[in-house]
Amino acid sequence: MILPEHKERINDYQYERDRKTKPVLAEEEVNVISQQLSDSILSESEITVELFRAFGQNAFKTGTVIKIDTQLSQIRLEHEDEYEWIKFDDIVGVS
């Protein structure tokens, strides 16, 4: 017989066991990503940003960088008539 508290604790453990750790980017990789984001603004070209997800597969967002907000550490990525704010810390790759 399992108490409800124990069952909840087991479920929490199994959920956390699947958590991935975010890769640490080298300084050179961060510089390359920053340059690609800047190039997207200047040339108004579309890029694909890879976003880290602790659970499941990483997400990919495609669009044009419209704004870089250094105070809040995020970018505004626009695709068609929609936009999304993306935090720098979530970005693990740009192509």
CSV table of C-alpha atoms in Angstrom, one decimal:
chain,number,residue,atom,x,y,z
A,1,MET,CA,0.0,0.0,0.0
A,2,ILE,CA,1.3,3.4,-1.0
A,3,LEU,CA,0.4,6.6,0.8
A,4,PRO,CA,-0.7,9.5,-1.4
A,5,GLU,CA,2.3,11.5,-0.2
A,6,HIS,CA,4.7,8.7,-1.2
A,7,LYS,CA,3.0,8.4,-4.6
A,8,GLU,CA,3.4,12.1,-5.2
A,9,ARG,CA,7.0,12.0,-4.2
A,10,ILE,CA,7.7,9.1,-6.6
A,11,ASN,CA,6.0,10.9,-9.4
A,12,ASP,CA,8.1,14.1,-8.7
A,13,TYR,CA,11.3,12.0,-8.7
A,14,GLN,CA,10.5,10.4,-12.0
A,15,TYR,CA,9.6,13.8,-13.6
A,16,GLU,CA,12.9,15.4,-12.4
A,17,ARG,CA,14.9,12.4,-13.5
A,18,ASP,CA,14.1,13.2,-17.1
A,19,ARG,CA,15.3,16.8,-16.7
A,20,LYS,CA,18.3,17.8,-19.0
A,21,THR,CA,21.0,20.2,-18.1
A,22,LYS,CA,21.6,23.2,-20.3
A,23,PRO,CA,24.9,23.0,-22.2
A,24,VAL,CA,27.4,25.7,-21.3
A,25,LEU,CA,28.3,27.7,-24.4
A,26,ALA,CA,31.9,28.6,-25.0
A,27,GLU,CA,32.7,32.4,-25.3
A,28,GLU,CA,33.3,31.9,-29.0
A,29,GLU,CA,29.9,30.3,-29.6
A,30,VAL,CA,28.2,33.1,-27.7
A,31,ASN,CA,30.0,35.6,-30.0
A,32,VAL,CA,29.0,33.8,-33.1
A,33,ILE,CA,25.3,33.7,-31.9
A,34,SER,CA,25.4,37.4,-31.1
A,35,GLN,CA,26.9,38.2,-34.5
A,36,GLN,CA,24.2,36.2,-36.3
A,37,LEU,CA,21.5,37.9,-34.3
A,38,SER,CA,22.9,41.3,-35.2
A,39,ASP,CA,23.2,40.3,-38.9
A,40,SER,CA,19.6,39.4,-38.9
A,41,ILE,CA,18.6,42.9,-37.7
A,42,LEU,CA,20.9,44.7,-40.2
A,43,SER,CA,20.0,42.6,-43.3
A,44,GLU,CA,16.4,41.9,-42.2
A,45,SER,CA,17.2,38.2,-43.0
A,46,GLU,CA,15.4,35.2,-41.5
A,47,ILE,CA,17.2,33.0,-39.1
A,48,THR,CA,16.3,29.9,-37.1
A,49,VAL,CA,17.0,30.0,-33.3
A,50,GLU,CA,17.4,26.8,-31.3
A,51,LEU,CA,15.9,27.1,-27.8
A,52,PHE,CA,16.9,24.9,-24.9
A,53,ARG,CA,14.1,22.9,-23.3
A,54,ALA,CA,14.8,21.0,-20.0
A,55,PHE,CA,12.2,18.4,-20.8
A,56,GLY,CA,11.7,17.0,-24.3
A,57,GLN,CA,13.3,18.2,-27.5
A,58,ASN,CA,14.8,21.6,-28.0
A,59,ALA,CA,12.4,24.0,-29.8
A,60,PHE,CA,13.3,25.8,-33.1
A,61,LYS,CA,11.8,29.2,-33.9
A,62,THR,CA,12.3,30.9,-37.4
A,63,GLY,CA,11.9,34.6,-38.1
A,64,THR,CA,13.6,37.9,-38.3
A,65,VAL,CA,15.2,39.6,-35.3
A,66,ILE,CA,13.5,43.0,-35.0
A,67,LYS,CA,14.9,44.2,-31.7
A,68,ILE,CA,17.6,43.2,-29.2
A,69,ASP,CA,16.8,44.3,-25.6
A,70,THR,CA,20.1,44.2,-23.7
A,71,GLN,CA,18.5,45.4,-20.4
A,72,LEU,CA,16.1,42.5,-20.2
A,73,SER,CA,18.5,40.1,-22.1
A,74,GLN,CA,16.0,39.1,-24.8
A,75,ILE,CA,15.3,39.4,-28.5
A,76,ARG,CA,12.2,40.1,-30.4
A,77,LEU,CA,11.7,37.5,-33.2
A,78,GLU,CA,9.1,38.3,-35.8
A,79,HIS,CA,7.5,35.9,-38.3
A,80,GLU,CA,4.8,37.1,-40.6
A,81,ASP,CA,2.5,39.2,-38.4
A,82,GLU,CA,3.4,37.5,-35.1
A,83,TYR,CA,6.3,38.2,-32.8
A,84,GLU,CA,7.8,36.5,-29.7
A,85,TRP,CA,10.2,37.7,-27.1
A,86,ILE,CA,13.0,35.1,-26.5
A,87,LYS,CA,15.5,35.2,-23.6
A,88,PHE,CA,19.2,35.1,-24.4
A,89,ASP,CA,19.6,32.3,-21.8
A,90,ASP,CA,17.3,30.0,-23.7
A,91,ILE,CA,19.2,30.3,-27.0
A,92,VAL,CA,21.7,27.4,-27.6
A,93,GLY,CA,22.2,27.8,-31.4
A,94,VAL,CA,21.4,30.0,-34.4
A,95,SER,CA,21.4,29.1,-38.1
